[in-house]
Amino acid sequence: MRLGFDGLAAKVQGVLAVDPFCGHALVFRNRRGDRLKLLLWDGLGFWLVYRRLDQGRLHWPHAGTVVRACADCNPLPRLPDARTGA
């Protein structure tokens, strides 16, 4: 989990063949399952959210499990716009 904005965006393009500028929230987990990163493009730049659990582990699909996009999921709350301050 040493990758930052550029490393995660390159991994998304190279491994997943997905455009990191598409606006989807892309989620990454470390091997132990106690850390998570969320990469999101908002039109102006990337957001990188990092979460570390003090206890327990994150539940994650097993390798080979088909992960699907959720078109009807609730959208993330609107992020602040640096251009307008709103």
CSV table of N, CA and C in Angstrom, one decimal:
chain,number,residue,atom,x,y,z
A,1,MET,N,0.8,-1.2,0.0
A,1,MET,CA,0.0,0.0,0.0
A,1,MET,C,0.9,1.3,0.0
A,2,ARG,N,2.0,1.2,-0.7
A,2,ARG,CA,2.8,2.4,-0.8
A,2,ARG,C,2.5,3.3,-2.0
A,3,LEU,N,1.6,2.9,-2.8
A,3,LEU,CA,1.2,3.7,-4.0
A,3,LEU,C,0.4,4.9,-3.6
A,4,GLY,N,0.7,6.0,-4.3
A,4,GLY,CA,0.0,7.2,-4.1
A,4,GLY,C,-0.9,7.4,-5.3
A,5,PHE,N,-1.3,8.7,-5.6
A,5,PHE,CA,-2.2,9.0,-6.7
A,5,PHE,C,-1.8,8.4,-8.0
A,6,ASP,N,-0.5,8.7,-8.4
A,6,ASP,CA,-0.1,8.3,-9.8
A,6,ASP,C,0.1,6.8,-9.9
A,7,GLY,N,0.7,6.2,-8.8
A,7,GLY,CA,0.8,4.7,-8.8
A,7,GLY,C,-0.5,4.0,-8.9
A,8,LEU,N,-1.5,4.4,-8.1
A,8,LEU,CA,-2.8,3.8,-8.2
A,8,LEU,C,-3.5,4.0,-9.5
A,9,ALA,N,-3.4,5.2,-10.1
A,9,ALA,CA,-4.0,5.5,-11.4
A,9,ALA,C,-3.3,4.6,-12.4
A,10,ALA,N,-2.0,4.5,-12.4
A,10,ALA,CA,-1.3,3.6,-13.4
A,10,ALA,C,-1.7,2.2,-13.2
A,11,LYS,N,-1.9,1.7,-12.0
A,11,LYS,CA,-2.3,0.3,-11.8
A,11,LYS,C,-3.8,0.1,-12.3
A,12,VAL,N,-4.6,1.1,-12.1
A,12,VAL,CA,-6.0,1.0,-12.6
A,12,VAL,C,-6.0,0.9,-14.2
A,13,GLN,N,-5.1,1.7,-14.8
A,13,GLN,CA,-5.1,1.6,-16.3
A,13,GLN,C,-4.4,0.3,-16.8
A,14,GLY,N,-3.3,-0.1,-16.1
A,14,GLY,CA,-2.6,-1.2,-16.6
A,14,GLY,C,-3.2,-2.6,-16.3
A,15,VAL,N,-3.6,-2.7,-15.0
A,15,VAL,CA,-4.1,-4.0,-14.6
A,15,VAL,C,-5.6,-4.2,-14.9
A,16,LEU,N,-6.4,-3.2,-14.5
A,16,LEU,CA,-7.9,-3.3,-14.7
A,16,LEU,C,-8.4,-2.8,-16.0
A,17,ALA,N,-7.5,-2.1,-16.8
A,17,ALA,CA,-7.9,-1.5,-18.1
A,17,ALA,C,-9.1,-0.6,-17.9
A,18,VAL,N,-9.1,0.2,-16.9
A,18,VAL,CA,-10.2,1.2,-16.6
A,18,VAL,C,-9.6,2.6,-16.6
A,19,ASP,N,-10.3,3.5,-17.1
A,19,ASP,CA,-9.9,4.9,-17.1
A,19,ASP,C,-10.0,5.5,-15.7
A,20,PRO,N,-8.9,5.9,-15.0
A,20,PRO,CA,-9.0,6.4,-13.7
A,20,PRO,C,-9.7,7.8,-13.6
A,21,PHE,N,-9.9,8.4,-14.8
A,21,PHE,CA,-10.5,9.7,-14.8
A,21,PHE,C,-12.0,9.6,-15.1
A,22,CYS,N,-12.6,8.4,-14.9
A,22,CYS,CA,-14.0,8.1,-15.3
A,22,CYS,C,-14.9,8.6,-14.2
A,23,GLY,N,-14.4,8.9,-13.0
A,23,GLY,CA,-15.3,9.4,-11.9
A,23,GLY,C,-15.8,8.3,-11.0
A,24,HIS,N,-15.4,7.0,-11.3
A,24,HIS,CA,-15.8,5.9,-10.4
A,24,HIS,C,-14.9,5.9,-9.1
A,25,ALA,N,-15.4,5.4,-8.0
A,25,ALA,CA,-14.6,5.3,-6.8
A,25,ALA,C,-13.9,3.9,-6.9
A,26,LEU,N,-12.6,3.9,-6.9
A,26,LEU,CA,-11.8,2.7,-7.1
A,26,LEU,C,-11.2,2.4,-5.7
A,27,VAL,N,-11.4,1.2,-5.2
A,27,VAL,CA,-11.0,0.8,-3.9
A,27,VAL,C,-9.9,-0.3,-3.9
A,28,PHE,N,-8.9,-0.1,-3.0
A,28,PHE,CA,-7.8,-1.0,-2.9
A,28,PHE,C,-7.6,-1.4,-1.5
A,29,ARG,N,-7.2,-2.6,-1.3
A,29,ARG,CA,-7.0,-3.2,0.1
A,29,ARG,C,-5.6,-3.8,0.2
A,30,ASN,N,-5.0,-3.7,1.3
A,30,ASN,CA,-3.7,-4.3,1.5
A,30,ASN,C,-3.9,-5.8,1.8
A,31,ARG,N,-2.8,-6.6,1.8
A,31,ARG,CA,-2.8,-8.0,1.9
A,31,ARG,C,-3.4,-8.5,3.3
A,32,ARG,N,-3.1,-7.8,4.3
A,32,ARG,CA,-3.6,-8.1,5.6
A,32,ARG,C,-5.0,-7.8,5.8
A,33,GLY,N,-5.5,-6.9,5.0
A,33,GLY,CA,-7.0,-6.5,5.1
A,33,GLY,C,-7.3,-5.5,6.2
A,34,ASP,N,-6.2,-4.8,6.7
A,34,ASP,CA,-6.5,-3.8,7.8
A,34,ASP,C,-6.4,-2.4,7.2
A,35,ARG,N,-6.1,-2.2,6.0
A,35,ARG,CA,-5.9,-0.9,5.4
A,35,ARG,C,-6.6,-0.8,4.0
A,36,LEU,N,-7.2,0.3,3.7
A,36,LEU,CA,-8.0,0.5,2.5
A,36,LEU,C,-7.7,1.9,1.9
A,37,LYS,N,-7.6,2.0,0.6
A,37,LYS,CA,-7.5,3.3,-0.1
A,37,LYS,C,-8.6,3.4,-1.1
A,38,LEU,N,-9.1,4.6,-1.2
A,38,LEU,CA,-10.1,4.9,-2.2
A,38,LEU,C,-9.6,6.0,-3.1
A,39,LEU,N,-9.6,5.8,-4.4
A,39,LEU,CA,-9.1,6.7,-5.4
A,39,LEU,C,-10.3,7.2,-6.2
A,40,LEU,N,-10.5,8.6,-6.3
A,40,LEU,CA,-11.6,9.1,-6.9
A,40,LEU,C,-11.2,10.4,-7.7
A,41,TRP,N,-11.6,10.5,-8.9
A,41,TRP,CA,-11.4,11.7,-9.8
A,41,TRP,C,-12.6,12.6,-9.7
A,42,ASP,N,-12.5,13.8,-9.3
A,42,ASP,CA,-13.7,14.7,-9.2
A,42,ASP,C,-13.8,15.7,-10.3
A,43,GLY,N,-13.0,15.6,-11.4
A,43,GLY,CA,-13.0,16.6,-12.5
A,43,GLY,C,-11.9,17.6,-12.4
A,44,LEU,N,-11.4,17.9,-11.2
A,44,LEU,CA,-10.3,18.8,-10.9
A,44,LEU,C,-9.0,18.1,-10.5
A,45,GLY,N,-9.2,17.0,-9.8
A,45,GLY,CA,-8.0,16.3,-9.3
A,45,GLY,C,-8.5,15.0,-8.6
A,46,PHE,N,-7.5,14.2,-8.2
A,46,PHE,CA,-7.8,13.0,-7.5
A,46,PHE,C,-8.0,13.2,-6.0
A,47,TRP,N,-8.9,12.5,-5.4
A,47,TRP,CA,-9.1,12.3,-4.0
A,47,TRP,C,-8.5,11.0,-3.6
A,48,LEU,N,-7.7,10.9,-2.6
A,48,LEU,CA,-7.2,9.7,-2.1
A,48,LEU,C,-7.6,9.6,-0.6
A,49,VAL,N,-8.4,8.6,-0.3
A,49,VAL,CA,-8.9,8.5,1.1
A,49,VAL,C,-8.2,7.2,1.6
A,50,TYR,N,-7.7,7.3,2.8
A,50,TYR,CA,-6.9,6.2,3.4
A,50,TYR,C,-7.6,5.8,4.7
A,51,ARG,N,-7.8,4.5,5.0
A,51,ARG,CA,-8.4,4.1,6.2
A,51,ARG,C,-7.6,2.9,6.8
A,52,ARG,N,-7.3,3.0,8.1
A,52,ARG,CA,-6.6,2.0,8.8
A,52,ARG,C,-7.4,1.5,9.9
A,53,LEU,N,-7.6,0.2,10.0
A,53,LEU,CA,-8.4,-0.4,11.1
A,53,LEU,C,-7.5,-0.7,12.3
A,54,ASP,N,-7.9,-0.3,13.5
A,54,ASP,CA,-7.1,-0.7,14.7
A,54,ASP,C,-7.3,-2.1,15.1
A,55,GLN,N,-8.6,-2.6,14.8
A,55,GLN,CA,-8.9,-4.0,15.2
A,55,GLN,C,-9.7,-4.6,14.0
A,56,GLY,N,-9.5,-5.9,13.8
A,56,GLY,CA,-10.3,-6.6,12.8
A,56,GLY,C,-9.7,-6.4,11.4
A,57,ARG,N,-10.4,-7.0,10.4
A,57,ARG,CA,-10.0,-6.9,9.0
A,57,ARG,C,-11.2,-6.6,8.2
A,58,LEU,N,-11.0,-6.1,7.0
A,58,LEU,CA,-12.0,-5.8,6.0
A,58,LEU,C,-12.4,-7.1,5.3
A,59,HIS,N,-13.7,-7.3,5.1
A,59,HIS,CA,-14.1,-8.5,4.3
A,59,HIS,C,-14.0,-8.1,2.8
A,60,TRP,N,-13.5,-9.0,2.0
A,60,TRP,CA,-13.2,-8.7,0.6
A,60,TRP,C,-13.6,-9.9,-0.2
A,61,PRO,N,-14.0,-9.7,-1.4
A,61,PRO,CA,-14.3,-10.9,-2.3
A,61,PRO,C,-13.1,-11.7,-2.5
A,62,HIS,N,-13.2,-13.0,-2.7
A,62,HIS,CA,-12.1,-13.9,-3.0
A,62,HIS,C,-11.6,-13.7,-4.4
A,63,ALA,N,-10.3,-14.0,-4.6
A,63,ALA,CA,-9.8,-13.9,-6.0
A,63,ALA,C,-10.6,-14.7,-6.9
A,64,GLY,N,-10.9,-14.2,-8.1
A,64,GLY,CA,-11.7,-14.9,-9.1
A,64,GLY,C,-13.1,-14.6,-9.0
A,65,THR,N,-13.6,-13.9,-7.9
A,65,THR,CA,-14.9,-13.5,-7.8
A,65,THR,C,-15.2,-12.3,-8.7
A,66,VAL,N,-16.3,-12.4,-9.4
A,66,VAL,CA,-16.7,-11.3,-10.3
A,66,VAL,C,-17.2,-10.1,-9.5
A,67,VAL,N,-16.5,-9.0,-9.7
A,67,VAL,CA,-16.9,-7.8,-9.1
A,67,VAL,C,-17.7,-6.9,-10.1
A,68,ARG,N,-18.9,-6.5,-9.8
A,68,ARG,CA,-19.7,-5.8,-10.8
A,68,ARG,C,-19.8,-4.3,-10.4
A,69,ALA,N,-20.0,-3.5,-11.4
A,69,ALA,CA,-20.3,-2.1,-11.1
A,69,ALA,C,-21.7,-2.0,-10.7
A,70,CYS,N,-21.9,-1.1,-9.8
A,70,CYS,CA,-23.3,-0.9,-9.2
A,70,CYS,C,-23.9,0.4,-9.8
A,71,ALA,N,-24.6,0.3,-10.8
A,71,ALA,CA,-25.2,1.5,-11.5
A,71,ALA,C,-26.3,2.1,-10.7
A,72,ASP,N,-27.0,1.3,-9.9
A,72,ASP,CA,-28.1,1.9,-9.1
A,72,ASP,C,-27.7,2.2,-7.6
A,73,CYS,N,-26.4,2.2,-7.3
A,73,CYS,CA,-26.0,2.4,-5.9
A,73,CYS,C,-26.2,3.9,-5.6
A,74,ASN,N,-26.3,4.2,-4.3
A,74,ASN,CA,-26.4,5.6,-3.9
A,74,ASN,C,-25.1,6.3,-4.2
A,75,PRO,N,-25.2,7.5,-4.9
A,75,PRO,CA,-23.9,8.2,-5.2
A,75,PRO,C,-23.2,8.6,-3.9
A,76,LEU,N,-21.9,8.9,-4.0
A,76,LEU,CA,-21.2,9.5,-2.9
A,76,LEU,C,-21.7,10.9,-2.6
A,77,PRO,N,-21.7,11.3,-1.4
A,77,PRO,CA,-22.1,12.7,-1.1
A,77,PRO,C,-21.2,13.7,-2.0
A,78,ARG,N,-21.8,14.8,-2.4
A,78,ARG,CA,-21.2,15.7,-3.2
A,78,ARG,C,-19.9,16.3,-2.5
A,79,LEU,N,-18.8,16.2,-3.3
A,79,LEU,CA,-17.5,16.6,-2.7
A,79,LEU,C,-17.4,18.2,-2.9
A,80,PRO,N,-16.7,18.8,-2.0
A,80,PRO,CA,-16.6,20.3,-2.1
A,80,PRO,C,-15.9,20.7,-3.4
A,81,ASP,N,-16.3,21.7,-4.0
A,81,ASP,CA,-15.7,22.2,-5.3
A,81,ASP,C,-14.7,23.3,-5.0
A,82,ALA,N,-13.5,23.1,-5.3
A,82,ALA,CA,-12.4,24.1,-4.9
A,82,ALA,C,-12.6,25.3,-5.8
A,83,ARG,N,-13.2,25.3,-6.9
A,83,ARG,CA,-13.4,26.5,-7.7
A,83,ARG,C,-14.4,27.4,-7.2
A,84,THR,N,-15.5,26.9,-6.6
A,84,THR,CA,-16.5,27.8,-6.1
A,84,THR,C,-16.6,27.9,-4.6
A,85,GLY,N,-16.0,26.9,-3.9
A,85,GLY,CA,-16.0,26.9,-2.5
A,85,GLY,C,-17.3,26.3,-1.9
A,86,ALA,N,-18.1,25.8,-2.8
A,86,ALA,CA,-19.4,25.1,-2.5
A,86,ALA,C,-19.3,23.6,-2.4
